[in-house]
Amino acid sequence: MGNLKLVQLAENGKRTKIKVGSVMIGEGLVIVGGPCGVESEKQTLKTAEAVKTGGGMMFRGGAFKPRTSPYDFQGLGLEGLKLLARARENTGLPIVTEVIDPRDVSWVCEFADILQIGARNMQNFSLLREVGKTGKPVLLKRGMYSTLKEWLNCAEYILAEGNPNVILCERGIRTFETYTRNTLDLSMVPAVKELTHLPIFIDPSHGTGKLSLIEKMSLAAVAAGADGLLLEVHCNPSEAKSDADQQLTPDQFAALVKKITKLSRFMDEKLFKTSIITGGDQI
Ligand code: PEP
Ligand code: MN
């Protein structure tokens, strides 16, 4: 494991659990739903209600959008964070939102329950250090060109600053495949679990970029042992200002949560908790 001192799984097998509001991450499946971006009051509050009604346990939405083009919708910033706070007030759901600039961390903390570090910022070391100085839980997405070892080193940066509350999130990597937006690497779920004590979420929305693939990849993620799912949901996907092709409607989300929950209960049976084959390569 080289220099991965703090993230590696100890001999006693103890795993990190993170309490966010009334949700315990690391104890049963956590479903996070919400739009790619916070776009308006109506869109945010309506979608938050739908996520709550559909069985979501947390609400996600970006107030800062790291976009490929500087001319695309960049998010509402502070106004967006205020809308997320209203969504939390209305629904009671904890808020997951991205921070993209180290200078914003302290004030974004006032609105977020979980700080998201996006794929494009995974190795932004000053940002990692800054979120590491807060006690806020951090959802650290895997960079689209990053190896497992690089990803875990980024988690190590956060823990090394004194923040133990890190959740890893696989959101797909770039490969030569073009049918899907990214290649969702589900092998990271058991790999992360055999190397580290940190919880891991799967993001099938960015991982596939295709509505038609999200249900099956969500189920596969649960079967692989993921601690949570991050799903994009929009009250009116075709009007979304970003990632319109991959956002679930409220009805699709609710139906998916039902299916996932059934599988998750089944997976909770002891038989599936332990692996019959163990002993992977150390990195
Ligand atoms: C997002 O969650 O909306 C997002 C921008 O994700 P990623 O950083 O994985 O592209
Ligand atoms: Mn998105």
Coordinates of C-alpha atoms and ligand atoms in Angstrom, one line a residue:
M1 CA 0.0 0.0 0.0
G2 CA 3.0 2.3 0.0
N3 CA 2.2 5.6 1.8
L4 CA -1.5 5.0 2.2
K5 CA -1.3 5.1 6.0
L6 CA -4.7 6.5 7.0
V7 CA -7.0 5.1 4.4
Q8 CA -5.9 1.5 4.5
L9 CA -8.0 -1.2 6.0
A10 CA -6.7 -2.2 9.4
E11 CA -6.3 -5.8 10.5
N12 CA -9.4 -5.6 12.7
G13 CA -11.4 -4.8 9.5
K14 CA -13.1 -1.8 11.1
R15 CA -14.9 0.4 8.6
T16 CA -15.7 4.1 8.6
K17 CA -19.2 5.1 9.3
I18 CA -20.3 8.7 8.8
K19 CA -23.4 10.1 10.3
V20 CA -25.1 12.9 8.2
G21 CA -28.3 14.1 9.8
S22 CA -30.3 11.0 10.5
V23 CA -28.5 9.0 7.8
M24 CA -25.7 6.6 8.6
I25 CA -23.3 6.1 5.7
G26 CA -21.6 2.7 5.9
E27 CA -24.7 0.9 7.4
G28 CA -27.0 -0.1 4.6
L29 CA -27.6 1.5 1.2
V30 CA -27.8 5.3 1.0
I31 CA -29.6 6.8 -2.0
V32 CA -28.8 10.3 -3.0
G33 CA -31.0 12.0 -5.7
G34 CA -31.2 15.4 -7.2
P35 CA -30.5 17.4 -10.3
C36 CA -27.2 17.9 -12.0
G37 CA -27.4 21.7 -11.3
V38 CA -29.5 24.0 -9.2
E39 CA -31.3 26.0 -11.9
S40 CA -34.2 27.8 -10.3
E41 CA -36.3 27.9 -7.2
K42 CA -39.2 26.0 -8.8
Q43 CA -36.9 23.3 -10.3
T44 CA -35.0 22.8 -7.0
L45 CA -37.8 22.7 -4.6
K46 CA -40.0 20.6 -6.9
T47 CA -37.2 18.0 -7.5
A48 CA -36.3 17.9 -3.8
E49 CA -39.9 17.0 -2.9
A50 CA -39.9 14.3 -5.6
V51 CA -36.6 12.9 -4.3
K52 CA -38.0 12.8 -0.8
T53 CA -41.3 11.2 -1.9
G54 CA -39.5 8.7 -4.1
G55 CA -37.4 7.4 -1.2
G56 CA -34.2 9.4 -1.6
M57 CA -32.3 9.9 1.7
M58 CA -30.2 12.9 0.6
F59 CA -30.6 15.7 -2.0
R60 CA -27.8 16.6 -4.4
G61 CA -27.4 19.5 -6.8
G62 CA -24.6 21.7 -8.0
A63 CA -24.4 25.4 -7.4
F64 CA -21.0 25.5 -9.0
K65 CA -20.8 23.5 -12.3
P66 CA -17.4 22.6 -13.6
R67 CA -18.3 22.7 -17.4
T68 CA -16.2 21.7 -20.3
S69 CA -17.0 24.9 -22.1
P70 CA -16.7 28.3 -20.4
Y71 CA -19.9 29.4 -22.2
D72 CA -22.1 26.6 -20.7
F73 CA -24.2 27.1 -17.6
Q74 CA -21.8 27.5 -14.7
G75 CA -24.3 27.3 -11.8
L76 CA -26.0 29.9 -9.6
G77 CA -23.3 30.1 -7.0
L78 CA -24.5 31.6 -3.7
E79 CA -28.1 31.9 -4.9
G80 CA -28.0 28.2 -5.7
L81 CA -26.7 27.3 -2.2
K82 CA -29.5 29.3 -0.7
L83 CA -32.0 27.3 -2.7
L84 CA -30.4 24.1 -1.5
A85 CA -30.8 25.3 2.1
R86 CA -34.5 25.9 1.4
A87 CA -34.8 22.4 -0.1
R88 CA -33.3 21.0 3.1
E89 CA -35.7 23.0 5.2
N90 CA -38.6 21.8 3.3
T91 CA -37.7 18.1 3.1
G92 CA -35.3 17.5 5.9
L93 CA -32.9 15.8 3.4
P94 CA -29.2 16.5 3.9
I95 CA -27.5 18.3 1.0
V96 CA -24.6 17.1 -1.1
T97 CA -23.1 19.8 -3.2
E98 CA -19.9 20.5 -5.1
V99 CA -17.2 22.9 -4.2
I100 CA -14.7 23.8 -6.9
D101 CA -12.5 26.5 -5.4
P102 CA -10.4 26.3 -2.2
R103 CA -11.4 29.9 -1.5
D104 CA -15.1 28.9 -1.3
V105 CA -14.8 26.0 1.1
S106 CA -15.5 27.8 4.3
W107 CA -18.7 29.5 3.2
V108 CA -20.0 26.5 1.1
C109 CA -19.7 24.6 4.4
E110 CA -22.5 26.7 5.8
F111 CA -24.9 25.3 3.3
A112 CA -23.6 21.8 2.6
D113 CA -23.9 18.6 4.6
I114 CA -21.5 16.8 2.3
L115 CA -18.9 18.6 0.2
Q116 CA -18.5 17.0 -3.2
I117 CA -15.1 17.1 -5.0
G118 CA -15.8 16.5 -8.7
A119 CA -13.9 14.2 -11.0
R120 CA -12.2 17.2 -12.6
N121 CA -10.8 18.3 -9.3
M122 CA -9.8 15.0 -7.8
Q123 CA -6.2 16.0 -7.8
N124 CA -6.6 19.6 -6.9
F125 CA -4.4 19.3 -3.9
S126 CA -5.0 22.7 -2.4
L127 CA -8.8 22.0 -2.6
L128 CA -8.3 18.6 -0.9
R129 CA -6.2 20.2 1.9
E130 CA -8.9 22.9 2.4
V131 CA -11.8 20.4 2.7
G132 CA -9.5 18.3 4.9
K133 CA -9.3 21.2 7.4
T134 CA -13.1 21.1 7.8
G135 CA -14.9 18.4 9.7
K136 CA -17.5 18.1 6.9
P137 CA -18.0 14.8 5.2
V138 CA -16.4 14.8 1.7
L139 CA -17.6 12.9 -1.3
L140 CA -14.5 12.4 -3.4
K141 CA -15.2 11.4 -7.0
R142 CA -12.7 9.4 -9.0
G143 CA -11.0 11.4 -11.6
M144 CA -11.9 10.3 -15.1
Y145 CA -8.2 9.5 -15.9
S146 CA -7.2 8.3 -12.5
T147 CA -6.0 5.0 -11.1
L148 CA -7.3 3.5 -7.9
K149 CA -3.9 4.3 -6.3
E150 CA -4.1 8.0 -7.3
W151 CA -7.6 8.2 -6.1
L152 CA -6.8 6.7 -2.7
N153 CA -3.9 9.1 -2.3
C154 CA -6.3 12.0 -2.8
A155 CA -8.4 10.6 0.1
E156 CA -5.2 10.3 2.1
Y157 CA -4.6 14.1 1.6
I158 CA -8.0 14.8 3.2
L159 CA -7.5 12.4 6.1
A160 CA -3.9 13.7 6.6
E161 CA -5.4 17.2 7.3
G162 CA -7.5 15.7 10.1
N163 CA -10.8 15.0 8.3
P164 CA -11.7 11.3 8.6
N165 CA -15.1 11.6 6.9
V166 CA -14.4 10.7 3.3
I167 CA -16.7 8.8 1.0
L168 CA -15.3 7.6 -2.3
C169 CA -17.5 7.8 -5.4
E170 CA -16.9 6.0 -8.7
R171 CA -18.4 7.9 -11.6
G172 CA -16.8 6.2 -14.6
I173 CA -13.5 6.6 -16.4
R174 CA -12.5 7.4 -20.0
T175 CA -11.8 4.5 -22.2
F176 CA -12.0 4.0 -25.9
E177 CA -15.7 3.2 -25.6
T178 CA -18.0 5.9 -27.1
Y179 CA -21.5 4.3 -26.7
T180 CA -21.4 5.2 -23.0
R181 CA -20.3 8.6 -21.7
N182 CA -17.8 6.9 -19.4
T183 CA -17.0 3.4 -18.5
L184 CA -18.4 2.7 -15.1
D185 CA -15.8 0.7 -13.2
L186 CA -17.8 -1.4 -10.8
S187 CA -14.8 -3.5 -9.8
M188 CA -13.8 -0.5 -7.7
V189 CA -16.4 -1.4 -5.2
P190 CA -14.8 -4.6 -3.9
A191 CA -11.3 -3.2 -4.7
V192 CA -11.9 -0.2 -2.5
K193 CA -13.3 -2.4 0.2
E194 CA -10.4 -4.8 0.3
L195 CA -7.9 -2.0 0.5
T196 CA -9.6 0.7 2.6
H197 CA -12.1 1.3 5.4
L198 CA -13.8 4.1 3.5
P199 CA -17.4 3.8 2.2
I200 CA -17.9 3.9 -1.6
F201 CA -20.8 5.2 -3.6
I202 CA -21.5 4.6 -7.3
D203 CA -22.8 7.3 -9.7
P204 CA -24.4 5.5 -12.6
S205 CA -25.7 8.8 -14.0
H206 CA -22.3 10.2 -15.0
G207 CA -21.0 6.6 -15.2
T208 CA -23.1 5.8 -18.2
G209 CA -24.6 9.1 -19.4
K210 CA -27.6 7.1 -20.7
L211 CA -31.0 6.9 -19.1
S212 CA -31.6 3.4 -20.5
L213 CA -28.5 1.9 -18.6
I214 CA -29.0 3.5 -15.2
E215 CA -31.4 0.9 -13.7
K216 CA -29.2 -2.1 -14.5
M217 CA -26.0 -0.4 -13.4
S218 CA -27.6 0.7 -10.1
L219 CA -28.7 -2.9 -9.4
A220 CA -25.2 -4.1 -10.3
A221 CA -23.6 -1.6 -8.0
V222 CA -25.8 -2.8 -5.1
A223 CA -24.9 -6.4 -5.9
A224 CA -21.2 -5.4 -5.8
G225 CA -21.7 -4.0 -2.3
A226 CA -21.8 -0.3 -2.8
D227 CA -22.6 1.8 0.2
G228 CA -24.6 4.3 -1.8
L229 CA -25.9 5.6 -5.1
L230 CA -25.7 9.1 -6.5
L231 CA -28.5 9.5 -9.0
E232 CA -29.4 12.6 -11.1
V233 CA -33.1 13.4 -11.0
H234 CA -34.8 16.4 -12.5
C235 CA -38.5 17.5 -12.4
N236 CA -38.3 18.1 -16.1
P237 CA -35.2 16.5 -17.6
S238 CA -35.6 17.7 -21.1
E239 CA -35.3 21.3 -19.9
A240 CA -32.2 20.7 -17.8
K241 CA -29.3 23.1 -18.3
S242 CA -26.7 20.4 -17.9
D243 CA -26.7 16.6 -18.3
A244 CA -30.2 16.5 -19.8
D245 CA -29.7 13.0 -21.3
Q246 CA -29.0 11.2 -18.0
Q247 CA -31.5 12.7 -15.5
L248 CA -34.3 10.5 -14.2
T249 CA -37.8 11.8 -14.0
P250 CA -39.4 11.7 -10.5
D251 CA -41.4 8.6 -11.5
Q252 CA -38.4 6.8 -12.9
F253 CA -36.5 7.6 -9.7
A254 CA -39.3 6.3 -7.4
A255 CA -39.6 3.1 -9.4
L256 CA -35.8 2.6 -9.4
V257 CA -35.6 3.2 -5.6
K258 CA -38.2 0.5 -5.1
K259 CA -36.2 -2.0 -7.1
I260 CA -32.9 -1.1 -5.5
T261 CA -34.3 -1.3 -2.0
K262 CA -35.6 -4.8 -2.6
L263 CA -32.2 -6.0 -3.9
S264 CA -30.4 -4.2 -1.1
R265 CA -32.5 -6.0 1.6
F266 CA -31.7 -9.3 -0.1
M267 CA -28.0 -8.5 -0.2
D268 CA -28.0 -7.7 3.5
E269 CA -28.5 -11.3 4.3
K270 CA -25.4 -12.6 5.9
L271 CA -24.5 -14.9 3.0
F272 CA -23.5 -12.0 0.9
K273 CA -21.7 -10.0 3.6
T274 CA -18.5 -12.0 3.5
S275 CA -16.5 -13.1 0.5
I276 CA -15.6 -16.7 -0.1
I277 CA -12.5 -15.8 -2.1
T278 CA -10.1 -13.2 -0.5
G279 CA -6.6 -12.0 -1.0
G280 CA -6.1 -9.3 -3.7
D281 CA -2.8 -7.8 -4.8
Q282 CA -1.6 -5.0 -2.6
I283 CA -0.9 -1.7 -4.4
Ligands
PEP1 C1 -21.9 16.1 -10.9 O1 -22.0 15.3 -10.0 O2 -22.8 16.8 -11.4 C2 -20.6 16.2 -11.6 C3 -20.2 17.3 -12.2 O3 -19.9 15.0 -11.6 P1 -18.4 14.6 -12.1 O4 -17.5 15.5 -11.3 O5 -18.4 13.2 -11.7 O6 -18.4 14.8 -13.6
MN2 MN -24.1 16.2 -13.9

